[in-house]
Amino acid sequence: MNIDVFPLLGLPANATEEACDLVRALGHDRLQALHIHDNDAHADRHLAPFTGTTNWENVCAALKAIGYQGDLSFETVQQTRKTGAFDKNLVQPWLNVIYATGVAFRKRITE
């Protein structure tokens, strides 16, 4: 039986495995989509990648090594809500930053 997996990358720092090790263990054929967010090493904060403590250099290297081409789903609702609560006019620029982060993330794993 072949089971496709959609791992959550960006778990709190006390997780038992590094995200890059999980990526390599699952490999190209099993990874179909990724649920991506960062954290602050204390809790599951749903921060944008590269804004917390996850070692994204290693994760991106692992994704590149397995030839990952699947979907990237960024879960950054916590930061977006906080930004909007501070000033609603900052939400769209913040979403633009998240989009640009996704573009850079994809480029890093494919080039």
mmCIF file with all atom_site columns, C-alpha atoms in Angstrom:
data_model
loop_
_atom_site.group_PDB
_atom_site.id
_atom_site.type_symbol
_atom_site.label_atom_id
_atom_site.label_alt_id
_atom_site.label_comp_id
_atom_site.label_asym_id
_atom_site.label_entity_id
_atom_site.label_seq_id
_atom_site.pdbx_PDB_ins_code
_atom_site.Cartn_x
_atom_site.Cartn_y
_atom_site.Cartn_z
_atom_site.occupancy
_atom_site.B_iso_or_equiv
_atom_site.pdbx_formal_charge
_atom_site.auth_seq_id
_atom_site.auth_comp_id
_atom_site.auth_asym_id
_atom_site.auth_atom_id
_atom_site.pdbx_PDB_model_num
ATOM 1   C CA . MET A 1 1   ? 0.000  0.000  0.000  1.00 0.00 ? 1   MET A CA 1
ATOM 2   C CA . ASN A 1 2   ? 1.315  3.451  -0.914 1.00 0.00 ? 2   ASN A CA 1
ATOM 3   C CA . ILE A 1 3   ? 0.217  6.227  1.422  1.00 0.00 ? 3   ILE A CA 1
ATOM 4   C CA . ASP A 1 4   ? 0.833  9.827  0.448  1.00 0.00 ? 4   ASP A CA 1
ATOM 5   C CA . VAL A 1 5   ? 1.733  12.043 3.378  1.00 0.00 ? 5   VAL A CA 1
ATOM 6   C CA . PHE A 1 6   ? 1.263  15.717 4.041  1.00 0.00 ? 6   PHE A CA 1
ATOM 7   C CA . PRO A 1 7   ? 3.609  16.487 6.939  1.00 0.00 ? 7   PRO A CA 1
ATOM 8   C CA . LEU A 1 8   ? 3.463  19.541 9.107  1.00 0.00 ? 8   LEU A CA 1
ATOM 9   C CA . LEU A 1 9   ? 6.819  21.284 8.818  1.00 0.00 ? 9   LEU A CA 1
ATOM 10  C CA . GLY A 1 10  ? 7.641  23.764 11.534 1.00 0.00 ? 10  GLY A CA 1
ATOM 11  C CA . LEU A 1 11  ? 6.693  21.872 14.663 1.00 0.00 ? 11  LEU A CA 1
ATOM 12  C CA . PRO A 1 12  ? 7.949  23.227 17.986 1.00 0.00 ? 12  PRO A CA 1
ATOM 13  C CA . ALA A 1 13  ? 11.647 22.779 18.580 1.00 0.00 ? 13  ALA A CA 1
ATOM 14  C CA . ASN A 1 14  ? 11.079 20.001 21.084 1.00 0.00 ? 14  ASN A CA 1
ATOM 15  C CA . ALA A 1 15  ? 9.760  17.694 18.340 1.00 0.00 ? 15  ALA A CA 1
ATOM 16  C CA . THR A 1 16  ? 11.520 14.354 18.238 1.00 0.00 ? 16  THR A CA 1
ATOM 17  C CA . GLU A 1 17  ? 12.718 14.620 14.635 1.00 0.00 ? 17  GLU A CA 1
ATOM 18  C CA . GLU A 1 18  ? 14.151 17.400 12.563 1.00 0.00 ? 18  GLU A CA 1
ATOM 19  C CA . ALA A 1 19  ? 11.890 18.338 9.654  1.00 0.00 ? 19  ALA A CA 1
ATOM 20  C CA . CYS A 1 20  ? 14.728 17.724 7.176  1.00 0.00 ? 20  CYS A CA 1
ATOM 21  C CA . ASP A 1 21  ? 15.128 14.148 8.453  1.00 0.00 ? 21  ASP A CA 1
ATOM 22  C CA . LEU A 1 22  ? 11.398 13.571 7.993  1.00 0.00 ? 22  LEU A CA 1
ATOM 23  C CA . VAL A 1 23  ? 11.557 14.903 4.422  1.00 0.00 ? 23  VAL A CA 1
ATOM 24  C CA . ARG A 1 24  ? 14.455 12.607 3.525  1.00 0.00 ? 24  ARG A CA 1
ATOM 25  C CA . ALA A 1 25  ? 12.838 9.587  5.194  1.00 0.00 ? 25  ALA A CA 1
ATOM 26  C CA . LEU A 1 26  ? 9.546  10.041 3.332  1.00 0.00 ? 26  LEU A CA 1
ATOM 27  C CA . GLY A 1 27  ? 11.168 10.867 0.007  1.00 0.00 ? 27  GLY A CA 1
ATOM 28  C CA . HIS A 1 28  ? 9.913  12.050 -3.358 1.00 0.00 ? 28  HIS A CA 1
ATOM 29  C CA . ASP A 1 29  ? 7.281  9.394  -3.986 1.00 0.00 ? 29  ASP A CA 1
ATOM 30  C CA . ARG A 1 30  ? 5.412  9.865  -0.722 1.00 0.00 ? 30  ARG A CA 1
ATOM 31  C CA . LEU A 1 31  ? 5.465  13.639 -0.231 1.00 0.00 ? 31  LEU A CA 1
ATOM 32  C CA . GLN A 1 32  ? 2.643  15.238 -2.183 1.00 0.00 ? 32  GLN A CA 1
ATOM 33  C CA . ALA A 1 33  ? 1.985  18.465 -0.281 1.00 0.00 ? 33  ALA A CA 1
ATOM 34  C CA . LEU A 1 34  ? 3.490  20.323 2.648  1.00 0.00 ? 34  LEU A CA 1
ATOM 35  C CA . HIS A 1 35  ? 1.822  22.207 5.476  1.00 0.00 ? 35  HIS A CA 1
ATOM 36  C CA . ILE A 1 36  ? 4.408  24.852 6.314  1.00 0.00 ? 36  ILE A CA 1
ATOM 37  C CA . HIS A 1 37  ? 4.782  27.300 9.165  1.00 0.00 ? 37  HIS A CA 1
ATOM 38  C CA . ASP A 1 38  ? 7.414  28.370 11.628 1.00 0.00 ? 38  ASP A CA 1
ATOM 39  C CA . ASN A 1 39  ? 7.399  28.646 15.409 1.00 0.00 ? 39  ASN A CA 1
ATOM 40  C CA . ASP A 1 40  ? 9.269  30.291 18.263 1.00 0.00 ? 40  ASP A CA 1
ATOM 41  C CA . ALA A 1 41  ? 10.668 27.085 19.856 1.00 0.00 ? 41  ALA A CA 1
ATOM 42  C CA . HIS A 1 42  ? 8.086  27.321 22.637 1.00 0.00 ? 42  HIS A CA 1
ATOM 43  C CA . ALA A 1 43  ? 4.748  26.690 20.955 1.00 0.00 ? 43  ALA A CA 1
ATOM 44  C CA . ASP A 1 44  ? 3.051  25.999 17.642 1.00 0.00 ? 44  ASP A CA 1
ATOM 45  C CA . ARG A 1 45  ? 2.752  29.674 16.633 1.00 0.00 ? 45  ARG A CA 1
ATOM 46  C CA . HIS A 1 46  ? 2.024  29.383 12.882 1.00 0.00 ? 46  HIS A CA 1
ATOM 47  C CA . LEU A 1 47  ? 4.570  31.995 11.887 1.00 0.00 ? 47  LEU A CA 1
ATOM 48  C CA . ALA A 1 48  ? 5.715  32.579 8.332  1.00 0.00 ? 48  ALA A CA 1
ATOM 49  C CA . PRO A 1 49  ? 8.747  30.504 7.303  1.00 0.00 ? 49  PRO A CA 1
ATOM 50  C CA . PHE A 1 50  ? 12.083 32.160 8.052  1.00 0.00 ? 50  PHE A CA 1
ATOM 51  C CA . THR A 1 51  ? 10.574 34.229 10.917 1.00 0.00 ? 51  THR A CA 1
ATOM 52  C CA . GLY A 1 52  ? 10.983 31.660 13.710 1.00 0.00 ? 52  GLY A CA 1
ATOM 53  C CA . THR A 1 53  ? 13.404 28.979 14.810 1.00 0.00 ? 53  THR A CA 1
ATOM 54  C CA . THR A 1 54  ? 12.943 26.201 12.222 1.00 0.00 ? 54  THR A CA 1
ATOM 55  C CA . ASN A 1 55  ? 16.137 25.471 10.279 1.00 0.00 ? 55  ASN A CA 1
ATOM 56  C CA . TRP A 1 56  ? 14.702 26.153 6.819  1.00 0.00 ? 56  TRP A CA 1
ATOM 57  C CA . GLU A 1 57  ? 18.124 25.957 5.155  1.00 0.00 ? 57  GLU A CA 1
ATOM 58  C CA . ASN A 1 58  ? 18.247 22.250 6.060  1.00 0.00 ? 58  ASN A CA 1
ATOM 59  C CA . VAL A 1 59  ? 14.585 21.673 5.185  1.00 0.00 ? 59  VAL A CA 1
ATOM 60  C CA . CYS A 1 60  ? 14.977 23.307 1.772  1.00 0.00 ? 60  CYS A CA 1
ATOM 61  C CA . ALA A 1 61  ? 18.166 21.326 1.111  1.00 0.00 ? 61  ALA A CA 1
ATOM 62  C CA . ALA A 1 62  ? 16.315 18.096 1.943  1.00 0.00 ? 62  ALA A CA 1
ATOM 63  C CA . LEU A 1 63  ? 13.365 19.034 -0.290 1.00 0.00 ? 63  LEU A CA 1
ATOM 64  C CA . LYS A 1 64  ? 15.747 19.845 -3.119 1.00 0.00 ? 64  LYS A CA 1
ATOM 65  C CA . ALA A 1 65  ? 17.639 16.585 -2.571 1.00 0.00 ? 65  ALA A CA 1
ATOM 66  C CA . ILE A 1 66  ? 14.469 14.499 -3.005 1.00 0.00 ? 66  ILE A CA 1
ATOM 67  C CA . GLY A 1 67  ? 13.273 16.542 -5.985 1.00 0.00 ? 67  GLY A CA 1
ATOM 68  C CA . TYR A 1 68  ? 10.117 17.782 -4.260 1.00 0.00 ? 68  TYR A CA 1
ATOM 69  C CA . GLN A 1 69  ? 7.642  19.401 -6.674 1.00 0.00 ? 69  GLN A CA 1
ATOM 70  C CA . GLY A 1 70  ? 4.381  19.177 -4.726 1.00 0.00 ? 70  GLY A CA 1
ATOM 71  C CA . ASP A 1 71  ? 2.196  21.841 -3.175 1.00 0.00 ? 71  ASP A CA 1
ATOM 72  C CA . LEU A 1 72  ? 3.326  24.294 -0.514 1.00 0.00 ? 72  LEU A CA 1
ATOM 73  C CA . SER A 1 73  ? 0.636  25.335 1.954  1.00 0.00 ? 73  SER A CA 1
ATOM 74  C CA . PHE A 1 74  ? 1.704  28.163 4.260  1.00 0.00 ? 74  PHE A CA 1
ATOM 75  C CA . GLU A 1 75  ? -0.270 28.436 7.496  1.00 0.00 ? 75  GLU A CA 1
ATOM 76  C CA . THR A 1 76  ? 0.446  31.885 8.862  1.00 0.00 ? 76  THR A CA 1
ATOM 77  C CA . VAL A 1 77  ? -2.930 32.847 10.286 1.00 0.00 ? 77  VAL A CA 1
ATOM 78  C CA . GLN A 1 78  ? -1.567 33.812 13.716 1.00 0.00 ? 78  GLN A CA 1
ATOM 79  C CA . GLN A 1 79  ? 0.785  36.448 12.322 1.00 0.00 ? 79  GLN A CA 1
ATOM 80  C CA . THR A 1 80  ? -1.819 37.716 9.885  1.00 0.00 ? 80  THR A CA 1
ATOM 81  C CA . ARG A 1 81  ? -4.399 38.144 12.673 1.00 0.00 ? 81  ARG A CA 1
ATOM 82  C CA . LYS A 1 82  ? -1.918 39.942 14.905 1.00 0.00 ? 82  LYS A CA 1
ATOM 83  C CA . THR A 1 83  ? -0.899 42.221 12.058 1.00 0.00 ? 83  THR A CA 1
ATOM 84  C CA . GLY A 1 84  ? -4.531 43.048 11.295 1.00 0.00 ? 84  GLY A CA 1
ATOM 85  C CA . ALA A 1 85  ? -5.339 43.646 14.946 1.00 0.00 ? 85  ALA A CA 1
ATOM 86  C CA . PHE A 1 86  ? -2.523 46.180 15.107 1.00 0.00 ? 86  PHE A CA 1
ATOM 87  C CA . ASP A 1 87  ? -3.464 47.919 11.842 1.00 0.00 ? 87  ASP A CA 1
ATOM 88  C CA . LYS A 1 88  ? -5.805 46.536 9.169  1.00 0.00 ? 88  LYS A CA 1
ATOM 89  C CA . ASN A 1 89  ? -3.873 48.474 6.506  1.00 0.00 ? 89  ASN A CA 1
ATOM 90  C CA . LEU A 1 90  ? -0.886 46.204 7.145  1.00 0.00 ? 90  LEU A CA 1
ATOM 91  C CA . VAL A 1 91  ? -2.688 42.966 6.234  1.00 0.00 ? 91  VAL A CA 1
ATOM 92  C CA . GLN A 1 92  ? -2.292 43.222 2.449  1.00 0.00 ? 92  GLN A CA 1
ATOM 93  C CA . PRO A 1 93  ? 1.408  44.157 2.606  1.00 0.00 ? 93  PRO A CA 1
ATOM 94  C CA . TRP A 1 94  ? 1.904  41.283 5.064  1.00 0.00 ? 94  TRP A CA 1
ATOM 95  C CA . LEU A 1 95  ? 0.156  38.870 2.670  1.00 0.00 ? 95  LEU A CA 1
ATOM 96  C CA . ASN A 1 96  ? 2.443  40.145 -0.089 1.00 0.00 ? 96  ASN A CA 1
ATOM 97  C CA . VAL A 1 97  ? 5.453  39.257 2.080  1.00 0.00 ? 97  VAL A CA 1
ATOM 98  C CA . ILE A 1 98  ? 4.055  35.766 2.675  1.00 0.00 ? 98  ILE A CA 1
ATOM 99  C CA . TYR A 1 99  ? 3.524  35.334 -1.075 1.00 0.00 ? 99  TYR A CA 1
ATOM 100 C CA . ALA A 1 100 ? 7.086  36.508 -1.797 1.00 0.00 ? 100 ALA A CA 1
ATOM 101 C CA . THR A 1 101 ? 8.318  34.075 0.854  1.00 0.00 ? 101 THR A CA 1
ATOM 102 C CA . GLY A 1 102 ? 6.513  31.261 -0.962 1.00 0.00 ? 102 GLY A CA 1
ATOM 103 C CA . VAL A 1 103 ? 8.116  32.244 -4.255 1.00 0.00 ? 103 VAL A CA 1
ATOM 104 C CA . ALA A 1 104 ? 11.564 32.326 -2.633 1.00 0.00 ? 104 ALA A CA 1
ATOM 105 C CA . PHE A 1 105 ? 10.894 29.001 -0.890 1.00 0.00 ? 105 PHE A CA 1
ATOM 106 C CA . ARG A 1 106 ? 9.910  27.332 -4.171 1.00 0.00 ? 106 ARG A CA 1
ATOM 107 C CA . LYS A 1 107 ? 12.941 28.784 -5.937 1.00 0.00 ? 107 LYS A CA 1
ATOM 108 C CA . ARG A 1 108 ? 15.250 27.530 -3.193 1.00 0.00 ? 108 ARG A CA 1
ATOM 109 C CA . ILE A 1 109 ? 14.022 23.938 -3.559 1.00 0.00 ? 109 ILE A CA 1
ATOM 110 C CA . THR A 1 110 ? 13.915 23.832 -7.345 1.00 0.00 ? 110 THR A CA 1
ATOM 111 C CA . GLU A 1 111 ? 17.008 25.736 -8.508 1.00 0.00 ? 111 GLU A CA 1
#
